Coordinates of C-alpha atoms in Angstrom, one line a residue:
Chain A
X1 CA -49.5 -2.0 -34.6
X2 CA -48.6 0.7 -37.0
X3 CA -45.8 3.2 -36.2
X4 CA -45.6 6.7 -37.7
X5 CA -43.0 9.4 -37.3
X6 CA -43.8 12.9 -38.3
X7 CA -41.1 15.6 -38.7
X8 CA -38.9 14.2 -36.0
X9 CA -36.0 16.4 -35.1
X10 CA -33.3 15.6 -32.5
X11 CA -30.0 17.4 -31.8
X12 CA -27.2 16.5 -29.4
X13 CA -25.5 19.8 -28.7
X14 CA -24.4 21.1 -32.1
X15 CA -24.8 17.7 -33.8
X16 CA -28.1 17.2 -35.6
X17 CA -28.9 13.5 -35.2
X18 CA -32.3 13.7 -36.9
X19 CA -33.3 16.4 -39.3
X20 CA -37.0 16.1 -40.0
X21 CA -37.8 12.4 -40.4
X22 CA -41.2 11.1 -41.7
X23 CA -41.8 7.4 -41.7
X24 CA -44.8 5.0 -41.7
X25 CA -44.4 1.4 -40.7
X26 CA -47.2 -1.0 -41.5
X27 CA -48.7 -3.5 -39.0
X28 CA -46.6 -6.7 -38.9
X29 CA -43.9 -5.3 -41.0
X30 CA -40.2 -6.1 -40.6
X31 CA -38.4 -2.9 -41.4
X32 CA -34.6 -2.2 -41.6
X33 CA -33.1 1.2 -40.8
X34 CA -29.9 1.2 -42.8
X35 CA -27.2 3.9 -42.9
X36 CA -23.6 4.7 -42.0
X37 CA -22.7 5.5 -38.4
X38 CA -23.9 8.9 -37.4
X39 CA -26.8 8.8 -39.8
X40 CA -29.4 8.9 -37.0
X41 CA -30.8 5.4 -37.3
X42 CA -30.2 4.4 -33.7
X43 CA -31.5 7.8 -32.4
X44 CA -34.7 7.2 -34.3
X45 CA -35.1 3.8 -32.9
X46 CA -34.5 5.1 -29.3
X47 CA -37.0 7.8 -29.8
X48 CA -39.6 5.3 -30.9
X49 CA -38.8 3.2 -27.8
X50 CA -39.1 6.3 -25.5
X51 CA -35.4 6.1 -24.4
X52 CA -34.8 9.4 -26.1
X53 CA -37.1 12.4 -26.6
X54 CA -37.3 14.3 -29.9
X55 CA -36.8 18.1 -29.9
X56 CA -39.7 18.4 -32.4
X57 CA -42.1 16.1 -34.2
X58 CA -44.5 13.4 -33.4
X59 CA -44.5 9.6 -32.9
X60 CA -47.8 7.8 -33.4
X61 CA -48.6 4.2 -32.4
X62 CA -51.8 3.1 -34.2
X63 CA -52.5 6.8 -34.7
X64 CA -52.2 7.6 -31.0
X65 CA -49.6 10.0 -29.7
X66 CA -46.8 7.9 -28.2
X67 CA -44.9 10.8 -26.7
X68 CA -47.5 11.1 -24.0
X69 CA -46.1 7.9 -22.6
X70 CA -42.7 7.0 -21.2
X71 CA -40.6 4.0 -22.3
X72 CA -42.2 2.1 -19.5
X73 CA -45.8 2.5 -20.8
X74 CA -45.1 1.9 -24.4
X75 CA -44.9 -1.8 -24.4
X76 CA -42.0 -1.9 -26.7
X77 CA -39.6 -4.8 -26.8
X78 CA -36.1 -3.4 -27.2
X79 CA -33.0 -5.4 -28.0
X80 CA -29.8 -3.6 -27.3
X81 CA -26.7 -3.9 -29.4
X82 CA -24.6 -5.1 -26.5
X83 CA -27.5 -7.1 -25.1
X84 CA -27.7 -5.3 -21.8
X85 CA -28.6 -8.5 -20.0
X86 CA -28.8 -8.2 -16.2
X87 CA -25.4 -9.5 -15.2
X88 CA -26.3 -10.6 -11.7
X89 CA -29.4 -12.6 -12.8
X90 CA -29.3 -15.9 -14.5
X91 CA -30.9 -16.5 -17.9
X92 CA -34.2 -17.5 -16.4
X93 CA -34.5 -14.4 -14.2
X94 CA -33.4 -12.2 -17.1
X95 CA -36.3 -13.4 -19.2
X96 CA -38.7 -13.4 -16.3
X97 CA -37.8 -9.8 -15.3
X98 CA -40.5 -8.1 -17.4
X99 CA -43.1 -10.4 -16.0
X100 CA -42.0 -9.9 -12.4
X101 CA -42.1 -6.1 -12.4
X102 CA -45.6 -5.9 -13.6
X103 CA -48.1 -4.2 -11.3
X104 CA -49.5 -6.6 -8.8
X105 CA -53.1 -6.6 -10.2
X106 CA -52.0 -7.9 -13.6
X107 CA -48.9 -9.9 -12.5
X108 CA -48.9 -13.6 -13.4
X109 CA -48.6 -16.2 -10.8
X110 CA -45.2 -17.8 -10.2
X111 CA -46.3 -20.9 -12.1
X112 CA -47.5 -18.9 -15.1
X113 CA -44.3 -16.9 -15.1
X114 CA -42.3 -20.2 -15.1
X115 CA -44.4 -21.6 -18.0
X116 CA -44.0 -18.4 -20.0
X117 CA -40.2 -18.2 -19.5
X118 CA -39.9 -21.9 -20.5
X119 CA -42.0 -21.2 -23.6
X120 CA -39.8 -18.3 -24.6
X121 CA -36.5 -20.2 -24.0
X122 CA -37.9 -22.9 -26.1
X123 CA -38.7 -20.4 -28.8
X124 CA -35.1 -19.2 -28.9
X125 CA -33.9 -22.8 -28.5
X126 CA -31.9 -22.1 -25.3
X127 CA -34.0 -23.7 -22.6
X128 CA -30.9 -25.7 -21.5
X129 CA -29.2 -22.4 -20.5
X130 CA -31.8 -21.3 -17.9
X131 CA -29.4 -21.5 -14.9
X132 CA -26.4 -19.9 -16.6
X133 CA -25.3 -16.3 -16.1
X134 CA -24.9 -13.9 -19.0
X135 CA -21.1 -13.9 -18.6
X136 CA -21.1 -17.7 -19.3
X137 CA -22.9 -17.3 -22.7
X138 CA -21.5 -16.8 -26.1
X139 CA -22.4 -13.6 -28.0
X140 CA -25.1 -15.3 -30.2
X141 CA -26.7 -16.9 -27.1
X142 CA -26.8 -13.6 -25.3
X143 CA -28.4 -12.0 -28.3
X144 CA -31.1 -14.7 -28.3
X145 CA -31.7 -14.4 -24.6
X146 CA -32.0 -10.6 -25.0
X147 CA -34.7 -11.2 -27.6
X148 CA -36.5 -13.7 -25.4
X149 CA -36.5 -11.2 -22.6
X150 CA -37.9 -8.5 -24.8
X151 CA -40.6 -10.8 -26.1
X152 CA -41.6 -11.8 -22.5
X153 CA -43.8 -8.7 -22.1
X154 CA -45.7 -9.5 -25.3
X155 CA -44.5 -6.2 -26.9
X156 CA -46.6 -4.5 -29.5
X157 CA -43.5 -3.4 -31.3
X158 CA -40.1 -5.1 -31.4
X159 CA -37.1 -2.8 -31.8
X160 CA -33.6 -4.2 -32.4
X161 CA -30.5 -2.0 -32.3
X162 CA -27.7 -3.5 -34.5
X163 CA -28.9 -6.9 -33.3
X164 CA -26.0 -8.8 -34.9
X165 CA -23.4 -6.0 -34.8
X166 CA -21.2 -7.6 -32.2
X167 CA -21.2 -11.1 -33.6
X168 CA -18.8 -12.9 -35.9
X169 CA -19.8 -13.3 -39.6
X170 CA -20.9 -17.0 -39.4
X171 CA -23.2 -16.5 -36.4
X172 CA -24.6 -13.4 -38.0
X173 CA -25.7 -15.3 -41.1
X174 CA -27.4 -18.0 -39.0
X175 CA -29.2 -15.5 -36.8
X176 CA -30.4 -13.5 -39.8
X177 CA -32.3 -16.5 -41.1
X178 CA -33.5 -17.2 -37.6
X179 CA -34.8 -13.7 -37.1
X180 CA -36.8 -13.9 -40.3
X181 CA -38.4 -17.1 -39.3
X182 CA -39.1 -15.8 -35.8
X183 CA -40.7 -12.7 -37.1
X184 CA -42.8 -14.8 -39.4
X185 CA -44.1 -16.8 -36.5
X186 CA -44.7 -14.0 -34.0
X187 CA -45.7 -11.4 -36.6
X188 CA -45.0 -8.3 -34.4
X189 CA -44.2 -5.0 -36.1
X190 CA -40.4 -4.9 -36.0
X191 CA -37.7 -2.4 -36.8
X192 CA -34.1 -3.2 -36.7
X193 CA -31.1 -0.9 -37.2
X194 CA -28.1 -2.0 -39.1
X195 CA -25.1 -0.6 -41.0
X196 CA -24.8 -3.8 -42.9
X197 CA -26.6 -3.6 -46.2
X198 CA -26.5 -7.3 -46.9
X199 CA -28.3 -7.8 -43.6
X200 CA -30.9 -5.2 -44.3
X201 CA -31.6 -6.4 -47.9
X202 CA -31.7 -10.0 -46.9
X203 CA -33.9 -9.8 -43.8
X204 CA -36.3 -6.8 -44.1
X205 CA -39.5 -6.4 -46.0
X206 CA -38.7 -2.8 -46.5
X207 CA -35.5 -0.9 -46.1
X208 CA -35.1 2.7 -45.0
X209 CA -31.8 4.2 -46.1
X210 CA -30.7 7.1 -43.9
X211 CA -27.9 9.6 -44.1
X212 CA -27.0 12.6 -42.0
X213 CA -30.3 12.5 -40.0
X214 CA -32.5 12.3 -43.1
X215 CA -34.3 9.5 -44.9
X216 CA -32.8 9.1 -48.4
X217 CA -35.1 6.4 -49.6
X218 CA -37.7 3.9 -48.4
X219 CA -38.5 0.9 -50.4
X220 CA -38.3 -2.9 -50.9
X221 CA -34.8 -4.4 -51.0
X222 CA -35.0 -4.6 -54.8
X223 CA -36.2 -1.0 -55.0
X224 CA -33.3 0.5 -53.2
X225 CA -30.9 -1.8 -54.9
X226 CA -32.2 -1.5 -58.5
X227 CA -33.6 2.0 -58.5
X228 CA -31.6 4.1 -55.9
X229 CA -33.4 7.4 -55.5
X230 CA -30.3 9.5 -54.6
X231 CA -26.6 9.5 -55.3
X232 CA -26.0 8.6 -51.7
X233 CA -28.2 5.4 -51.9
X234 CA -26.5 4.4 -55.1
X235 CA -23.1 4.8 -53.5
X236 CA -24.0 3.2 -50.2
X237 CA -25.9 0.1 -51.4
X238 CA -24.1 -2.3 -53.6
X239 CA -20.8 -1.5 -55.1
X240 CA -20.8 1.2 -57.7
X241 CA -18.5 2.8 -60.2
X242 CA -18.6 6.5 -59.9
X243 CA -17.4 8.8 -62.7
X244 CA -17.5 12.6 -62.6
X245 CA -19.3 13.7 -65.8
X246 CA -20.6 16.9 -67.3
X247 CA -24.1 17.1 -68.8
X248 CA -24.4 19.8 -71.5
X249 CA -26.5 20.1 -74.6
X250 CA -28.3 16.8 -74.1
X251 CA -25.0 14.8 -74.0
X252 CA -22.9 13.3 -71.3
X253 CA -19.2 14.2 -71.3
X254 CA -16.4 12.6 -69.5
X255 CA -13.3 14.7 -69.4
X256 CA -14.6 16.8 -72.2
X257 CA -15.3 13.7 -74.5
X258 CA -18.9 12.9 -75.2
X259 CA -20.1 9.4 -74.2
X260 CA -22.5 7.5 -76.3
X261 CA -25.2 7.2 -73.7
X262 CA -28.5 9.0 -73.2
X263 CA -28.9 11.6 -70.5
X264 CA -30.9 9.9 -67.8
X265 CA -32.8 11.8 -65.1
X266 CA -32.9 15.5 -64.9
X267 CA -29.2 16.0 -64.3
X268 CA -27.5 19.0 -65.8
X269 CA -24.0 20.5 -65.4
X270 CA -21.5 18.8 -63.2
X271 CA -22.9 15.3 -62.3
X272 CA -21.9 11.8 -61.3
X273 CA -22.4 8.7 -63.4
X274 CA -23.2 5.6 -61.3
X275 CA -22.8 2.1 -62.7
X276 CA -23.0 -1.2 -60.8
X277 CA -19.8 -3.1 -61.3
X278 CA -21.6 -6.0 -63.0
X279 CA -23.5 -3.6 -65.2
X280 CA -20.4 -2.4 -67.0
X281 CA -20.2 -4.7 -70.0
X282 CA -16.8 -5.5 -71.3
X283 CA -15.9 -5.9 -75.0
X284 CA -13.1 -5.6 -77.6
X285 CA -11.0 -2.4 -77.6
X286 CA -12.9 -0.9 -80.5
X287 CA -16.4 -1.4 -79.0
X288 CA -18.2 0.4 -76.3
X289 CA -18.1 4.0 -75.2
X290 CA -15.3 3.9 -72.6
X291 CA -11.9 2.5 -73.2
X292 CA -9.0 1.4 -71.2
X293 CA -6.4 -1.2 -70.3
X294 CA -6.7 -4.0 -67.7
X295 CA -4.2 -3.3 -64.9
X296 CA -5.2 -6.0 -62.4
X297 CA -7.4 -9.1 -62.3
X298 CA -8.7 -11.1 -59.3
X299 CA -10.9 -14.1 -59.6
X300 CA -13.2 -15.3 -56.9
X301 CA -16.7 -16.7 -56.7
X302 CA -18.8 -16.5 -59.8
X303 CA -17.1 -13.4 -61.2
X304 CA -13.7 -11.9 -61.8
X305 CA -12.9 -8.4 -60.7
X306 CA -10.8 -6.3 -63.1
X307 CA -9.2 -3.0 -62.5
X308 CA -9.2 -0.9 -65.6
X309 CA -7.3 2.3 -66.2
X310 CA -9.5 4.4 -68.5
X311 CA -7.9 6.5 -71.2
X312 CA -10.1 9.3 -69.8
X313 CA -8.0 9.3 -66.7
X314 CA -9.8 7.4 -63.9
X315 CA -9.3 3.9 -62.7
X316 CA -12.4 1.7 -62.2
X317 CA -13.2 -1.8 -60.9
X318 CA -15.6 -3.9 -62.8
X319 CA -17.1 -7.4 -62.3
X320 CA -16.9 -9.5 -65.5
X321 CA -18.1 -13.1 -66.1
X322 CA -15.4 -15.8 -65.4
X323 CA -15.7 -17.1 -69.0
X324 CA -14.3 -14.0 -70.5
X325 CA -10.5 -14.3 -70.4
X326 CA -8.8 -11.1 -69.2
X327 CA -5.1 -10.5 -68.9
X328 CA -3.2 -7.6 -67.6
X329 CA -2.4 -5.2 -70.4
X330 CA -5.5 -6.1 -72.5
X331 CA -7.1 -3.1 -74.1
X332 CA -10.9 -3.2 -73.7
X333 CA -14.0 -1.3 -74.5
X334 CA -16.7 -0.7 -71.9
X335 CA -20.4 0.1 -72.1
X336 CA -22.8 0.5 -69.1
X337 CA -25.9 -1.7 -69.4
X338 CA -27.7 0.2 -66.6
X339 CA -26.6 3.4 -65.1
X340 CA -27.9 6.5 -63.3
X341 CA -26.8 10.1 -63.5
X342 CA -27.2 12.3 -60.4
X343 CA -26.6 16.0 -60.4
X344 CA -23.6 17.1 -58.3
X345 CA -19.9 16.3 -58.5
Chain B
X1 CA 6.4 -13.8 -4.3
X2 CA 8.4 -17.0 -4.6
X3 CA 11.0 -17.7 -7.3
X4 CA 11.1 -21.4 -8.0
X5 CA 14.4 -22.8 -9.0
X6 CA 13.6 -25.9 -11.0
X7 CA 16.6 -27.6 -12.5
X8 CA 16.4 -29.2 -15.9
X9 CA 18.9 -30.9 -18.1
X10 CA 19.6 -29.2 -21.4
X11 CA 20.6 -31.4 -24.4
X12 CA 24.3 -30.6 -23.9
X13 CA 24.1 -32.0 -20.4
X14 CA 24.6 -28.8 -18.4
X15 CA 22.0 -28.0 -15.7
X16 CA 20.3 -24.6 -15.9
X17 CA 17.6 -23.2 -13.9
X18 CA 14.3 -22.6 -15.6
X19 CA 13.8 -19.3 -13.8
X20 CA 17.1 -18.1 -15.1
X21 CA 16.4 -19.0 -18.7
X22 CA 12.9 -17.6 -18.4
X23 CA 14.3 -14.3 -17.1
X24 CA 16.6 -14.3 -20.0
X25 CA 13.7 -14.7 -22.4
X26 CA 11.4 -12.2 -20.8
X27 CA 12.4 -8.8 -22.1
X28 CA 10.7 -7.1 -19.1
X29 CA 12.5 -8.9 -16.4
X30 CA 15.0 -6.9 -14.3
X31 CA 18.3 -8.4 -13.3
X32 CA 18.2 -10.5 -10.1
X33 CA 20.1 -7.9 -8.1
X34 CA 17.7 -5.1 -8.9
X35 CA 14.7 -7.3 -8.0
X36 CA 16.2 -8.3 -4.6
X37 CA 17.2 -4.7 -3.9
X38 CA 13.7 -3.3 -4.6
X39 CA 11.9 -6.0 -2.7
X40 CA 14.2 -5.6 0.3
X41 CA 13.7 -1.8 0.3
X42 CA 9.9 -2.2 0.2
X43 CA 9.9 -4.7 3.0
X44 CA 12.1 -2.6 5.1
X45 CA 10.0 0.5 4.5
X46 CA 6.8 -1.3 5.4
X47 CA 8.3 -2.9 8.5
X48 CA 9.5 0.4 9.9
X49 CA 6.5 2.5 9.0
X50 CA 3.6 0.0 9.3
X51 CA 4.4 -3.2 11.1
X52 CA 6.6 -1.8 13.8
X53 CA 4.1 0.9 15.0
X54 CA 1.3 -1.7 15.0
X55 CA 3.4 -4.1 17.1
X56 CA 4.3 -1.2 19.5
X57 CA 0.6 -0.4 20.0
X58 CA -0.2 -3.9 21.1
X59 CA 3.0 -4.4 23.2
X60 CA 2.3 -1.2 25.1
X61 CA -1.4 -2.0 25.5
X62 CA -0.6 -5.4 27.0
X63 CA 2.5 -4.1 28.8
X64 CA 1.0 -4.6 32.3
X65 CA -0.9 -7.7 31.4
X66 CA -4.4 -8.6 30.1
X67 CA -6.2 -7.6 33.3
X68 CA -4.8 -4.0 33.2
X69 CA -5.7 -3.9 29.5
X70 CA -9.3 -5.0 30.1
X71 CA -9.8 -2.7 33.1
X72 CA -8.6 0.2 31.0
X73 CA -11.2 -0.6 28.4
X74 CA -13.9 -1.0 31.1
X75 CA -13.2 2.5 32.5
X76 CA -16.4 4.7 32.1
X77 CA -14.5 7.4 30.2
X78 CA -13.2 4.8 27.7
X79 CA -16.6 3.2 27.4
X80 CA -18.3 6.6 26.8
X81 CA -15.7 7.3 24.0
X82 CA -16.4 4.0 22.4
X83 CA -20.1 4.6 22.4
X84 CA -19.7 8.1 21.1
X85 CA -17.4 6.9 18.3
X86 CA -19.8 4.1 17.3
X87 CA -22.7 6.5 17.3
X88 CA -20.9 9.1 15.2
X89 CA -19.7 6.5 12.8
X90 CA -23.2 5.0 12.4
X91 CA -24.8 8.5 11.7
X92 CA -22.1 9.6 9.3
X93 CA -21.9 6.3 7.4
X94 CA -25.7 6.2 7.1
X95 CA -25.9 9.8 5.9
X96 CA -23.0 9.4 3.5
X97 CA -24.4 6.1 2.2
X98 CA -27.6 7.9 1.1
X99 CA -25.7 10.9 -0.2
X100 CA -23.0 8.9 -2.0
X101 CA -25.6 6.7 -3.7
X102 CA -27.6 9.7 -4.8
X103 CA -24.6 11.6 -6.0
X104 CA -23.1 8.7 -7.9
X105 CA -26.5 7.9 -9.4
X106 CA -27.0 11.5 -10.6
X107 CA -23.5 11.8 -11.9
X108 CA -23.3 8.6 -13.8
X109 CA -26.8 8.1 -15.1
X110 CA -27.8 11.6 -16.1
X111 CA -26.3 14.6 -17.9
X112 CA -27.0 17.9 -16.3
X113 CA -25.3 21.3 -16.2
X114 CA -22.8 21.7 -13.3
X115 CA -21.9 18.0 -13.2
X116 CA -18.2 18.6 -13.2
X117 CA -18.6 21.2 -10.5
X118 CA -20.4 18.6 -8.4
X119 CA -17.6 16.1 -8.8
X120 CA -15.1 18.7 -7.7
X121 CA -17.2 19.5 -4.7
X122 CA -17.4 15.8 -3.7
X123 CA -13.6 15.8 -3.6
X124 CA -13.3 18.9 -1.5
X125 CA -12.9 17.2 1.9
X126 CA -9.9 15.3 0.5
X127 CA -8.1 18.5 -0.4
X128 CA -9.0 20.5 2.7
X129 CA -7.1 20.0 6.0
X130 CA -9.6 18.4 8.5
X131 CA -8.7 21.0 11.1
X132 CA -9.9 23.7 8.7
X133 CA -13.1 21.7 8.1
X134 CA -13.7 21.7 11.9
X135 CA -13.0 25.4 12.1
X136 CA -15.6 26.1 9.4
X137 CA -18.2 24.5 11.7
X138 CA -17.0 26.6 14.7
X139 CA -17.3 29.7 12.6
X140 CA -20.8 28.6 11.5
X141 CA -22.2 27.3 14.8
X142 CA -20.0 28.9 17.5
X143 CA -21.2 31.5 19.9
X144 CA -19.6 34.3 17.8
X145 CA -20.4 32.4 14.6
X146 CA -22.9 33.0 11.8
X147 CA -25.7 30.9 13.2
X148 CA -24.6 31.0 16.9
X149 CA -27.0 33.6 18.3
X150 CA -30.0 32.0 16.6
X151 CA -29.0 28.6 17.9
X152 CA -28.6 30.0 21.4
X153 CA -32.1 31.6 21.2
X154 CA -33.6 28.3 20.4
X155 CA -31.5 26.4 22.9
X156 CA -29.9 24.2 20.3
X157 CA -26.5 22.8 21.1
X158 CA -24.4 21.8 18.1
X159 CA -20.8 22.6 18.9
X160 CA -19.2 20.7 21.7
X161 CA -21.9 18.1 21.4
X162 CA -22.9 15.0 19.4
X163 CA -24.4 17.0 16.5
X164 CA -21.2 19.0 15.9
X165 CA -19.0 15.9 16.0
X166 CA -21.3 14.1 13.7
X167 CA -21.5 17.0 11.2
X168 CA -17.7 17.4 11.2
X169 CA -17.3 13.6 10.6
X170 CA -19.9 13.6 7.9
X171 CA -18.1 16.4 6.1
X172 CA -14.7 14.7 6.3
X173 CA -16.0 11.3 5.1
X174 CA -18.5 12.2 2.5
X175 CA -16.3 11.5 -0.6
X176 CA -15.8 7.8 0.2
X177 CA -19.1 6.2 -0.9
X178 CA -19.5 8.4 -3.9
X179 CA -15.9 7.9 -4.9
X180 CA -16.2 4.1 -4.7
X181 CA -19.3 4.1 -6.8
X182 CA -18.7 6.7 -9.6
X183 CA -16.0 4.8 -11.6
X184 CA -17.9 1.5 -11.2
X185 CA -21.2 2.9 -12.3
X186 CA -19.6 4.9 -15.1
X187 CA -18.1 1.6 -16.4
X188 CA -21.4 -0.2 -16.2
X189 CA -23.2 2.5 -18.2
X190 CA -27.0 2.9 -18.3
X191 CA -28.0 0.1 -20.7
X192 CA -29.2 -2.3 -18.1
X193 CA -31.4 0.5 -16.6
X194 CA -32.8 1.3 -20.0
X195 CA -33.5 -2.4 -20.6
X196 CA -35.3 -2.6 -17.2
X197 CA -37.4 0.5 -17.9
X198 CA -38.4 -0.7 -21.4
X199 CA -39.5 -4.0 -19.8
X200 CA -41.9 -2.0 -17.7
X201 CA -39.9 -1.5 -14.4
X202 CA -40.6 1.6 -12.4
X203 CA -37.7 3.9 -11.2
X204 CA -37.6 2.2 -7.8
X205 CA -37.8 -1.3 -9.2
X206 CA -35.0 -0.5 -11.6
X207 CA -32.9 0.8 -8.7
X208 CA -33.5 -2.0 -6.3
X209 CA -33.5 -4.9 -8.8
X210 CA -30.9 -3.8 -11.3
X211 CA -28.7 -0.9 -10.2
X212 CA -28.2 -1.8 -6.6
X213 CA -27.3 -5.5 -7.1
X214 CA -24.8 -4.4 -9.7
X215 CA -23.0 -2.1 -7.3
X216 CA -23.5 -3.9 -4.0
X217 CA -19.8 -4.7 -3.6
X218 CA -18.8 -1.1 -4.4
X219 CA -21.3 0.2 -1.9
X220 CA -19.8 -2.1 0.8
X221 CA -16.4 -1.0 -0.1
X222 CA -17.3 2.7 0.2
X223 CA -19.1 2.1 3.5
X224 CA -16.0 0.3 4.8
X225 CA -13.6 3.1 4.0
X226 CA -16.1 5.7 5.2
X227 CA -16.5 3.9 8.5
X228 CA -12.8 3.5 9.0
X229 CA -12.2 7.2 8.5
X230 CA -15.3 8.1 10.6
X231 CA -14.0 6.2 13.6
X232 CA -10.4 7.4 13.2
X233 CA -11.0 11.1 12.4
X234 CA -9.0 13.3 14.7
X235 CA -8.5 16.8 13.4
X236 CA -12.0 18.0 12.5
X237 CA -13.5 16.3 15.5
X238 CA -10.9 17.8 17.8
X239 CA -11.8 21.3 16.9
X240 CA -15.6 20.9 17.4
X241 CA -15.6 18.5 20.3
X242 CA -14.6 20.7 23.2
X243 CA -13.0 17.7 24.9
X244 CA -15.6 17.3 27.6
X245 CA -14.4 14.2 29.5
X246 CA -16.9 11.3 29.5
X247 CA -19.1 13.3 27.0
X248 CA -17.6 14.6 23.8
X249 CA -14.3 12.6 23.5
X250 CA -14.2 10.2 20.7
X251 CA -11.7 7.3 20.8
X252 CA -8.9 9.1 18.9
X253 CA -9.3 12.2 21.1
X254 CA -9.2 10.0 24.2
X255 CA -6.1 8.3 23.1
X256 CA -4.3 11.6 22.9
X257 CA -5.6 12.9 26.2
X258 CA -4.6 9.7 28.0
X259 CA -1.2 9.7 26.3
X260 CA -0.6 13.3 27.4
X261 CA -1.4 12.2 31.0
X262 CA 1.1 9.4 30.8
X263 CA -1.6 6.7 31.1
X264 CA 0.2 4.5 28.7
X265 CA -1.8 1.3 29.1
X266 CA -5.1 3.0 28.9
X267 CA -4.0 5.1 25.9
X268 CA -2.6 2.2 24.0
X269 CA -5.6 -0.1 24.9
X270 CA -8.0 2.3 23.1
X271 CA -5.4 2.7 20.3
X272 CA -5.3 -1.1 20.0
X273 CA -9.0 -1.1 19.3
X274 CA -8.5 1.4 16.5
X275 CA -5.6 -0.7 15.2
X276 CA -7.8 -3.8 15.1
X277 CA -10.4 -1.8 13.2
X278 CA -7.7 -0.9 10.7
X279 CA -6.7 -4.6 10.3
X280 CA -10.2 -5.8 9.9
X281 CA -10.9 -3.0 7.4
X282 CA -7.8 -4.0 5.5
X283 CA -8.8 -7.6 5.2
X284 CA -12.4 -6.8 4.3
X285 CA -11.1 -4.3 1.7
X286 CA -9.1 -7.0 0.0
X287 CA -12.0 -9.3 -0.2
X288 CA -14.3 -6.6 -1.5
X289 CA -11.9 -5.5 -4.1
X290 CA -11.9 -9.0 -5.6
X291 CA -15.7 -9.0 -5.8
X292 CA -15.9 -5.5 -7.3
X293 CA -13.6 -6.7 -10.1
X294 CA -16.3 -9.3 -10.9
X295 CA -18.9 -6.5 -11.2
X296 CA -16.8 -4.6 -13.8
X297 CA -18.1 -5.3 -17.2
X298 CA -15.9 -7.4 -19.4
X299 CA -15.6 -7.2 -23.2
X300 CA -17.2 -10.0 -25.1

């Protein structure tokens, strides 16, 4: 099923949670809504689910108006951040709930319900927990039960609100892989909300980056990482060095000194130069276009992170290969390999 | 609370009590003398103001033996008061159960203008003297009252009859169920209801399968307190009852009447029933409070 949002606006009192959002989700896609808290991503998800109503705009499922129907009639599987398992029901009954509340004429028989629940518990690999109560489960187990419960009604769309937000780092990693595999096997159009860029980039087919109730960019994980459309996206995804520059007369100036780099994009006047940490190449003091002295070095993983005080005044952090020896006090020259310049300070 | 005095040998051979050394380590522990003084004070206070009156009620009730006690309860007037009290309690608990559930549901699951005002209104009976509450009904339904002439024209008897007593009792006891449920439901939030609806449950299915099971102990708790107050209410009922013997006297009213007539055994026999109600309520309350705690959501 395809999902389309057109000009969706939603305010809570004076706070504008969504400020005109347009989005198309393709059939069978796994999409991530990524943004800082307060960016409106959860509100958009809840509006698609029918748990919240927009002040203006349209939501279409397969081209049909979804706002005519309440949450109950939309056949949307929703997985809540804090699981929202029914605390007085055991795992089996939690998963069976959606099947038991169906209208009598289409309700499955008890045997069919049992078989379906068993199948779902097998799918999430927790059939051995059927008799437990939610309070007896770990966070990761609860999350998987919540997913099994949402899948029980054979939803046309699966929506997940910060599905791994409340879990510890190791469990998150495992569940990420698992969600990808699961989505591949059930192939239901799915949207998940996250504030964790790594999660979004690793799991989703496409990533929607949101800020202040607006969509900043929609694209594949490599699109949003390699070619950020806005200053916000560049700053939010991946770690960037940001330097305030002035673009005048076809040249880029840092603190009044021209830099030996081409003006990129249509920026003019006060602008910001964005460079990924690993795209800032480091060389001898007389090379490059930026100069400074190493003030701090930390080595971990495949890179070493150096803090460099630029002669132009700012201090930046760069990632350099481990094989280049850096010591505190070394004078170095720097040149950005890839960079973007966005208008605005 | 018991303080165990376990002796242990320290390396230097001297015996020291564990409790004592524990007290020394625990920065919150008060000196022994302070603890003893506070506990003694509390026990003394409870004895004089709670235990002693309770004992007196039963001693007086059985003062002339079990036969006199039983015949006092078998008296038609006593019997009528018991029936009236049970009837009034049943009506007011039933009404307030529905009202309390509706109010708590509305307040905790929805946002609407005037919500704070509604919460204040629910608390009103707690802040108004019951006698005043009774007087309001007299002013409303009495012969010279606002609705009095109309009621007389239609031959409806509210004051000095069951409806008036029930109304006054409902008014005085209406905060109990709502008050027991609001904090519990606020704590539980609306996520489980949202989950139920997104799984296709109707409003009624959501209420009976998700909301109600989650608050059942809270509901029982509210009903229990509501019932205790409904049966024990004196002030408001006294104003609207009219004290018609064998007809509009509830148990608390009859206790007073009999006492004023120096019928000590009869008076205290009825009082002993109310005292037993209080004791049962107290025990049930303790059990329920433990169960409600289990319904409170815990952090993961």
